[in-house]
Amino acid sequence: MKRIVLAAVAAFALAATALYHGAPSLFTEPLLALNRSLSGLEEKTVAAAMHQIHYLDSGATPGPPAQGATSSPRVPVVLLHGIFAEKDHWVEFARPLTATHRVIAPDLPGFGESTRREDQAYDYAAHTERLRSLLDALGIEKAHLAGNSMGGTIAALFAAAHPERVASVAFIGAPHGIRSPQPSAMDHLIDSGQRPLVAHDPAAFDAMMALVFEKRPFLPYPILHATQQDALRNAASNARLWDAQLKDRYLLQEKLAALEQHPTLVLWGESDRVFHPSGMRPLKAALPGAQVEALRGVGHLPMMEAPRDTALRYAEFLRHPGARPSRSMPEKSH
């Protein structure tokens, strides 16, 4: 009898493994839902700016600020992803934050599960206006904005255009739009006529992953497979969105001074191959009051490579916006 049970268990395990790799789409949504629930996030949708926007929302109404904090947790945190990224890239990063702040992470219009329309522009002007529409639709009058890459630039441009609606700005990873004194690996690829973040085949997808990560985070096979398939399927449309971004290649550098009125945090990976870390120098020169930290051993997506450490740095910033980092904070990302 024992042998029969063991054989049945082994057969079930083999069948499950075969299904996991043979039909990964069956596991994608359950895995995403489980990960979201661990961070207290729920997926929702809202119609805004002629798009159906999917977003994650902790929905919590936190209590009073922690002792010694100078920032109210009742101001929500809005997390903005980069180009060709999505809301779920923030889930592990959000985990230490949802106990004290309402956290919202949208699929920006044109990305993830949100609508992408061929008759619409997806440049920075359009993204900034759509963020206003999204916040209006969610009834958010003021927010802490944090973004990665393109998302960081959208946050900064929105803060410049609507300063009264922004409590703070954080670049979680290098923002797009600063001319680094030393060109990055991606700069060299762009200057040679390539679109390095647009993947037309599996080899190009792997090259893109190697470019954006210094240390690849663990991604379950169904999630990785779905990400690759989405990138390949949308390659032609992604090229249009890439070109819309490229025309504003150094837009943020022209707008940085407008952030002086906002507490600003910059967490830039020292191993970033997308935007070279020497870009911290012009950023510091334009924003001498900003809190700027280099993250050792981290590439372009710190919220995925070192989510807990990066989130704790951001949480400390939210407790005391504009203050220098606490001595108790780690000096190195792991």
GROMACS .gro file of C-alpha atoms in nm:
model
  334
    1MET     CA    1   0.000   0.000   0.000
    2LYS     CA    2   0.282   0.236   0.092
    3ARG     CA    3   0.446   0.177  -0.247
    4ILE     CA    4   0.118   0.253  -0.423
    5VAL     CA    5   0.080   0.583  -0.237
    6LEU     CA    6   0.440   0.685  -0.311
    7ALA     CA    7   0.394   0.597  -0.677
    8ALA     CA    8   0.075   0.804  -0.690
    9VAL     CA    9   0.247   1.100  -0.526
   10ALA     CA   10   0.540   1.074  -0.768
   11ALA     CA   11   0.305   1.052  -1.065
   12PHE     CA   12   0.113   1.355  -0.944
   13ALA     CA   13   0.436   1.552  -0.896
   14LEU     CA   14   0.555   1.463  -1.245
   15ALA     CA   15   0.219   1.557  -1.395
   16ALA     CA   16   0.214   1.888  -1.209
   17THR     CA   17   0.568   1.967  -1.320
   18ALA     CA   18   0.483   1.885  -1.680
   19LEU     CA   19   0.173   2.104  -1.662
   20TYR     CA   20   0.370   2.387  -1.496
   21HIS     CA   21   0.612   2.399  -1.789
   22GLY     CA   22   0.379   2.278  -2.063
   23ALA     CA   23   0.082   2.505  -1.987
   24PRO     CA   24   0.233   2.791  -1.782
   25SER     CA   25  -0.060   3.025  -1.850
   26LEU     CA   26  -0.272   2.816  -1.611
   27PHE     CA   27  -0.046   2.922  -1.324
   28THR     CA   28   0.015   3.289  -1.409
   29GLU     CA   29  -0.290   3.449  -1.249
   30PRO     CA   30  -0.288   3.231  -0.934
   31LEU     CA   31   0.080   3.312  -0.875
   32LEU     CA   32   0.021   3.684  -0.926
   33ALA     CA   33  -0.282   3.679  -0.697
   34LEU     CA   34  -0.089   3.500  -0.422
   35ASN     CA   35   0.202   3.743  -0.439
   36ARG     CA   36  -0.031   4.043  -0.432
   37SER     CA   37  -0.218   3.907  -0.132
   38LEU     CA   38   0.108   3.871   0.062
   39SER     CA   39   0.156   4.246   0.020
   40GLY     CA   40  -0.204   4.332   0.100
   41LEU     CA   41  -0.274   4.443  -0.256
   42GLU     CA   42  -0.585   4.388  -0.463
   43GLU     CA   43  -0.626   4.436  -0.836
   44LYS     CA   44  -0.885   4.691  -0.947
   45THR     CA   45  -0.980   4.877  -1.264
   46VAL     CA   46  -1.094   5.230  -1.336
   47ALA     CA   47  -1.188   5.418  -1.654
   48ALA     CA   48  -0.982   5.735  -1.699
   49ALA     CA   49  -0.833   5.938  -1.984
   50MET     CA   50  -1.001   5.720  -2.249
   51HIS     CA   51  -0.830   5.408  -2.112
   52GLN     CA   52  -0.929   5.119  -1.890
   53ILE     CA   53  -0.659   5.128  -1.624
   54HIS     CA   54  -0.569   4.826  -1.411
   55TYR     CA   55  -0.405   4.899  -1.078
   56LEU     CA   56  -0.309   4.743  -0.747
   57ASP     CA   57  -0.441   4.906  -0.431
   58SER     CA   58  -0.379   4.821  -0.067
   59GLY     CA   59  -0.699   5.006   0.013
   60ALA     CA   60  -0.593   5.046   0.377
   61THR     CA   61  -0.663   5.354   0.582
   62PRO     CA   62  -0.359   5.361   0.813
   63GLY     CA   63  -0.372   5.494   1.164
   64PRO     CA   64  -0.188   5.797   1.301
   65PRO     CA   65   0.178   5.856   1.211
   66ALA     CA   66   0.441   5.657   1.397
   67GLN     CA   67   0.608   5.837   1.687
   68GLY     CA   68   0.863   6.086   1.557
   69ALA     CA   69   0.736   6.078   1.198
   70THR     CA   70   0.690   6.411   1.022
   71SER     CA   71   0.480   6.283   0.730
   72SER     CA   72   0.115   6.176   0.742
   73PRO     CA   73   0.048   5.818   0.625
   74ARG     CA   74  -0.293   5.934   0.508
   75VAL     CA   75  -0.127   6.073   0.195
   76PRO     CA   76  -0.118   5.771  -0.039
   77VAL     CA   77   0.188   5.641  -0.219
   78VAL     CA   78   0.160   5.601  -0.597
   79LEU     CA   79   0.421   5.379  -0.764
   80LEU     CA   80   0.490   5.435  -1.134
   81HIS     CA   81   0.668   5.171  -1.341
   82GLY     CA   82   0.909   5.221  -1.631
   83ILE     CA   83   0.866   5.165  -2.003
   84PHE     CA   84   0.744   4.814  -2.096
   85ALA     CA   85   0.713   4.733  -1.724
   86GLU     CA   86   0.399   4.675  -1.516
   87LYS     CA   87   0.230   4.717  -1.180
   88ASP     CA   88   0.337   4.378  -1.042
   89HIS     CA   89   0.702   4.480  -1.053
   90TRP     CA   90   0.628   4.679  -0.734
   91VAL     CA   91   0.460   4.406  -0.529
   92GLU     CA   92   0.758   4.295  -0.316
   93PHE     CA   93   0.870   4.656  -0.276
   94ALA     CA   94   0.522   4.750  -0.151
   95ARG     CA   95   0.517   4.478   0.116
   96PRO     CA   96   0.685   4.683   0.396
   97LEU     CA   97   0.481   4.993   0.304
   98THR     CA   98   0.119   4.882   0.305
   99ALA     CA   99   0.096   4.864   0.685
  100THR     CA  100   0.149   5.239   0.711
  101HIS     CA  101   0.038   5.385   0.378
  102ARG     CA  102  -0.224   5.328   0.117
  103VAL     CA  103  -0.019   5.206  -0.180
  104ILE     CA  104  -0.138   5.223  -0.541
  105ALA     CA  105   0.054   5.079  -0.836
  106PRO     CA  106  -0.109   5.127  -1.177
  107ASP     CA  107  -0.040   4.975  -1.512
  108LEU     CA  108   0.014   5.310  -1.682
  109PRO     CA  109  -0.204   5.355  -1.993
  110GLY     CA  110  -0.038   5.173  -2.280
  111PHE     CA  111   0.133   4.915  -2.057
  112GLY     CA  112   0.057   4.594  -1.871
  113GLU     CA  113  -0.312   4.509  -1.867
  114SER     CA  114  -0.425   4.867  -1.924
  115THR     CA  115  -0.556   4.976  -2.261
  116ARG     CA  116  -0.315   5.061  -2.542
  117ARG     CA  117  -0.472   5.251  -2.831
  118GLU     CA  118  -0.315   5.291  -3.170
  119ASP     CA  119  -0.478   5.634  -3.212
  120GLN     CA  120  -0.323   5.774  -2.893
  121ALA     CA  121   0.017   5.929  -2.817
  122TYR     CA  122   0.232   5.784  -2.539
  123ASP     CA  123   0.491   6.054  -2.493
  124TYR     CA  124   0.565   6.229  -2.165
  125ALA     CA  125   0.310   6.505  -2.217
  126ALA     CA  126   0.036   6.246  -2.263
  127HIS     CA  127   0.153   6.035  -1.967
  128THR     CA  128   0.160   6.336  -1.736
  129GLU     CA  129  -0.193   6.437  -1.827
  130ARG     CA  130  -0.319   6.080  -1.790
  131LEU     CA  131  -0.170   6.058  -1.442
  132ARG     CA  132  -0.375   6.363  -1.346
  133SER     CA  133  -0.687   6.194  -1.482
  134LEU     CA  134  -0.608   5.874  -1.294
  135LEU     CA  135  -0.559   6.053  -0.962
  136ASP     CA  136  -0.884   6.243  -1.021
  137ALA     CA  137  -1.069   5.919  -1.095
  138LEU     CA  138  -0.936   5.765  -0.772
  139GLY     CA  139  -1.024   6.074  -0.569
  140ILE     CA  140  -0.661   6.139  -0.473
  141GLU     CA  141  -0.595   6.507  -0.414
  142LYS     CA  142  -0.231   6.468  -0.308
  143ALA     CA  143   0.017   6.180  -0.321
  144HIS     CA  144   0.373   6.073  -0.266
  145LEU     CA  145   0.495   5.982  -0.616
  146ALA     CA  146   0.767   5.723  -0.664
  147GLY     CA  147   0.877   5.594  -1.002
  148ASN     CA  148   1.134   5.389  -1.182
  149SER     CA  149   1.292   5.504  -1.510
  150MET     CA  150   1.006   5.642  -1.723
  151GLY     CA  151   0.782   5.638  -1.415
  152GLY     CA  152   1.025   5.856  -1.223
  153THR     CA  153   1.026   6.109  -1.503
  154ILE     CA  154   0.646   6.113  -1.515
  155ALA     CA  155   0.643   6.172  -1.137
  156ALA     CA  156   0.884   6.464  -1.171
  157LEU     CA  157   0.697   6.621  -1.463
  158PHE     CA  158   0.367   6.587  -1.279
  159ALA     CA  159   0.519   6.748  -0.969
  160ALA     CA  160   0.646   7.037  -1.180
  161ALA     CA  161   0.305   7.087  -1.343
  162HIS     CA  162   0.091   7.027  -1.032
  163PRO     CA  163   0.311   7.099  -0.726
  164GLU     CA  164   0.013   7.129  -0.493
  165ARG     CA  165  -0.081   6.766  -0.559
  166VAL     CA  166   0.257   6.611  -0.478
  167ALA     CA  167   0.390   6.553  -0.125
  168SER     CA  168   0.726   6.411  -0.236
  169VAL     CA  169   0.905   6.259  -0.534
  170ALA     CA  170   1.124   5.950  -0.530
  171PHE     CA  171   1.332   5.797  -0.807
  172ILE     CA  172   1.347   5.426  -0.728
  173GLY     CA  173   1.624   5.353  -0.973
  174ALA     CA  174   1.761   5.601  -1.223
  175PRO     CA  175   1.504   5.822  -1.395
  176HIS     CA  176   1.498   5.862  -1.770
  177GLY     CA  177   1.602   6.194  -1.915
  178ILE     CA  178   1.937   6.291  -1.761
  179ARG     CA  179   2.250   6.325  -1.972
  180SER     CA  180   2.510   6.124  -1.783
  181PRO     CA  181   2.871   6.247  -1.812
  182GLN     CA  182   2.968   5.889  -1.894
  183PRO     CA  183   2.746   5.708  -2.148
  184SER     CA  184   2.582   5.384  -2.042
  185ALA     CA  185   2.575   5.051  -2.221
  186MET     CA  186   2.224   5.137  -2.339
  187ASP     CA  187   2.341   5.478  -2.464
  188HIS     CA  188   2.594   5.304  -2.688
  189LEU     CA  189   2.323   5.073  -2.824
  190ILE     CA  190   2.086   5.363  -2.892
  191ASP     CA  191   2.357   5.563  -3.063
  192SER     CA  192   2.424   5.265  -3.291
  193GLY     CA  193   2.059   5.273  -3.404
  194GLN     CA  194   1.918   4.996  -3.184
  195ARG     CA  195   1.609   4.980  -2.963
  196PRO     CA  196   1.757   4.772  -2.679
  197LEU     CA  197   1.437   4.742  -2.475
  198VAL     CA  198   1.224   4.624  -2.768
  199ALA     CA  199   1.251   4.246  -2.801
  200HIS     CA  200   1.161   4.086  -3.136
  201ASP     CA  201   1.285   3.735  -3.050
  202PRO     CA  202   1.387   3.528  -2.745
  203ALA     CA  203   1.755   3.619  -2.782
  204ALA     CA  204   1.672   3.989  -2.778
  205PHE     CA  205   1.451   3.934  -2.473
  206ASP     CA  206   1.739   3.766  -2.287
  207ALA     CA  207   1.971   4.053  -2.386
  208MET     CA  208   1.718   4.302  -2.253
  209MET     CA  209   1.696   4.115  -1.921
  210ALA     CA  210   2.076   4.115  -1.894
  211LEU     CA  211   2.078   4.489  -1.959
  212VAL     CA  212   1.822   4.592  -1.697
  213PHE     CA  213   1.930   4.357  -1.415
  214GLU     CA  214   2.261   4.326  -1.237
  215LYS     CA  215   2.120   4.034  -1.034
  216ARG     CA  216   1.810   3.877  -1.181
  217PRO     CA  217   1.538   3.824  -0.922
  218PHE     CA  218   1.368   3.488  -0.904
  219LEU     CA  219   1.069   3.482  -1.138
  220PRO     CA  220   0.851   3.170  -1.151
  221TYR     CA  221   0.858   3.015  -1.496
  222PRO     CA  222   0.492   3.099  -1.579
  223ILE     CA  223   0.555   3.468  -1.496
  224LEU     CA  224   0.877   3.481  -1.694
  225HIS     CA  225   0.718   3.299  -1.988
  226ALA     CA  226   0.418   3.536  -1.991
  227THR     CA  227   0.649   3.838  -1.976
  228GLN     CA  228   0.854   3.713  -2.269
  229GLN     CA  229   0.547   3.630  -2.477
  230ASP     CA  230   0.394   3.974  -2.414
  231ALA     CA  231   0.719   4.143  -2.516
  232LEU     CA  232   0.746   3.944  -2.840
  233ARG     CA  233   0.379   3.982  -2.928
  234ASN     CA  234   0.386   4.361  -2.875
  235ALA     CA  235   0.726   4.425  -3.036
  236ALA     CA  236   0.596   4.634  -3.327
  237SER     CA  237   0.373   4.845  -3.102
  238ASN     CA  238   0.651   4.874  -2.843
  239ALA     CA  239   0.878   5.022  -3.108
  240ARG     CA  240   0.629   5.308  -3.154
  241LEU     CA  241   0.622   5.375  -2.780
  242TRP     CA  242   1.002   5.355  -2.762
  243ASP     CA  243   1.037   5.619  -3.035
  244ALA     CA  244   0.792   5.846  -2.852
  245GLN     CA  245   1.016   5.827  -2.544
  246LEU     CA  246   1.338   5.874  -2.735
  247LYS     CA  247   1.234   6.210  -2.874
  248ASP     CA  248   1.239   6.337  -2.514
  249ARG     CA  249   1.571   6.170  -2.436
  250TYR     CA  250   1.701   6.442  -2.199
  251LEU     CA  251   1.374   6.609  -2.103
  252LEU     CA  252   1.409   6.557  -1.728
  253GLN     CA  253   1.740   6.741  -1.708
  254GLU     CA  254   1.563   7.056  -1.827
  255LYS     CA  255   1.294   7.021  -1.558
  256LEU     CA  256   1.490   6.914  -1.250
  257ALA     CA  257   1.503   7.261  -1.093
  258ALA     CA  258   1.124   7.255  -1.058
  259LEU     CA  259   1.159   6.977  -0.799
  260GLU     CA  260   1.340   7.200  -0.551
  261GLN     CA  261   1.013   7.271  -0.371
  262HIS     CA  262   0.952   6.899  -0.309
  263PRO     CA  263   1.135   6.653  -0.084
  264THR     CA  264   1.316   6.427  -0.329
  265LEU     CA  265   1.479   6.087  -0.286
  266VAL     CA  266   1.710   5.929  -0.544
  267LEU     CA  267   1.808   5.561  -0.519
  268TRP     CA  268   2.038   5.486  -0.815
  269GLY     CA  269   2.193   5.145  -0.877
  270GLU     CA  270   2.571   5.161  -0.899
  271SER     CA  271   2.564   4.879  -1.156
  272ASP     CA  272   2.295   5.038  -1.375
  273ARG     CA  273   2.370   4.969  -1.742
  274VAL     CA  274   2.060   5.152  -1.867
  275PHE     CA  275   2.146   5.495  -1.720
  276HIS     CA  276   2.504   5.533  -1.607
  277PRO     CA  277   2.549   5.620  -1.237
  278SER     CA  278   2.758   5.923  -1.330
  279GLY     CA  279   2.416   6.080  -1.393
  280MET     CA  280   2.395   6.133  -1.018
  281ARG     CA  281   2.642   6.421  -1.053
  282PRO     CA  282   2.427   6.652  -1.269
  283LEU     CA  283   2.123   6.548  -1.067
  284LYS     CA  284   2.291   6.651  -0.740
  285ALA     CA  285   2.406   6.978  -0.898
  286ALA     CA  286   2.051   7.062  -1.006
  287LEU     CA  287   1.891   6.941  -0.680
  288PRO     CA  288   2.138   7.005  -0.397
  289GLY     CA  289   1.866   6.942  -0.139
  290ALA     CA  290   1.778   6.596  -0.268
  291GLN     CA  291   1.865   6.283  -0.074
  292VAL     CA  292   2.077   6.081  -0.317
  293GLU     CA  293   2.195   5.727  -0.243
  294ALA     CA  294   2.395   5.489  -0.460
  295LEU     CA  295   2.292   5.123  -0.429
  296ARG     CA  296   2.587   4.886  -0.450
  297GLY     CA  297   2.551   4.576  -0.661
  298VAL     CA  298   2.213   4.684  -0.798
  299GLY     CA  299   2.114   4.752  -1.157
  300HIS     CA  300   1.829   4.948  -1.312
  301LEU     CA  301   1.537   4.792  -1.122
  302PRO     CA  302   1.615   4.808  -0.749
  303MET     CA  303   1.251   4.748  -0.652
  304MET     CA  304   1.291   4.400  -0.803
  305GLU     CA  305   1.659   4.327  -0.732
  306ALA     CA  306   1.661   4.447  -0.370
  307PRO     CA  307   1.294   4.512  -0.289
  308ARG     CA  308   1.304   4.502   0.090
  309ASP     CA  309   1.619   4.707   0.136
  310THR     CA  310   1.502   4.964  -0.119
  311ALA     CA  311   1.156   4.982   0.036
  312LEU     CA  312   1.299   5.035   0.386
  313ARG     CA  313   1.507   5.325   0.256
  314TYR     CA  314   1.196   5.472   0.098
  315ALA     CA  315   0.990   5.413   0.414
  316GLU     CA  316   1.250   5.606   0.615
  317PHE     CA  317   1.228   5.889   0.363
  318LEU     CA  318   0.849   5.893   0.396
  319ARG     CA  319   0.877   5.919   0.774
  320HIS     CA  320   1.101   6.224   0.746
  321PRO     CA  321   1.080   6.371   0.395
  322GLY     CA  322   1.379   6.581   0.306
  323ALA     CA  323   1.596   6.456   0.592
  324ARG     CA  324   1.930   6.286   0.543
  325PRO     CA  325   1.930   5.904   0.573
  326SER     CA  326   1.934   5.761   0.922
  327ARG     CA  327   2.261   5.609   1.041
  328SER     CA  328   2.070   5.292   1.117
  329MET     CA  329   1.989   5.241   0.750
  330PRO     CA  330   2.203   4.987   0.565
  331GLU     CA  331   2.489   5.120   0.359
  332LYS     CA  332   2.469   4.843   0.104
  333SER     CA  333   2.193   4.670  -0.093
  334HIS     CA  334   2.194   4.291  -0.093
   0.00000   0.00000   0.00000
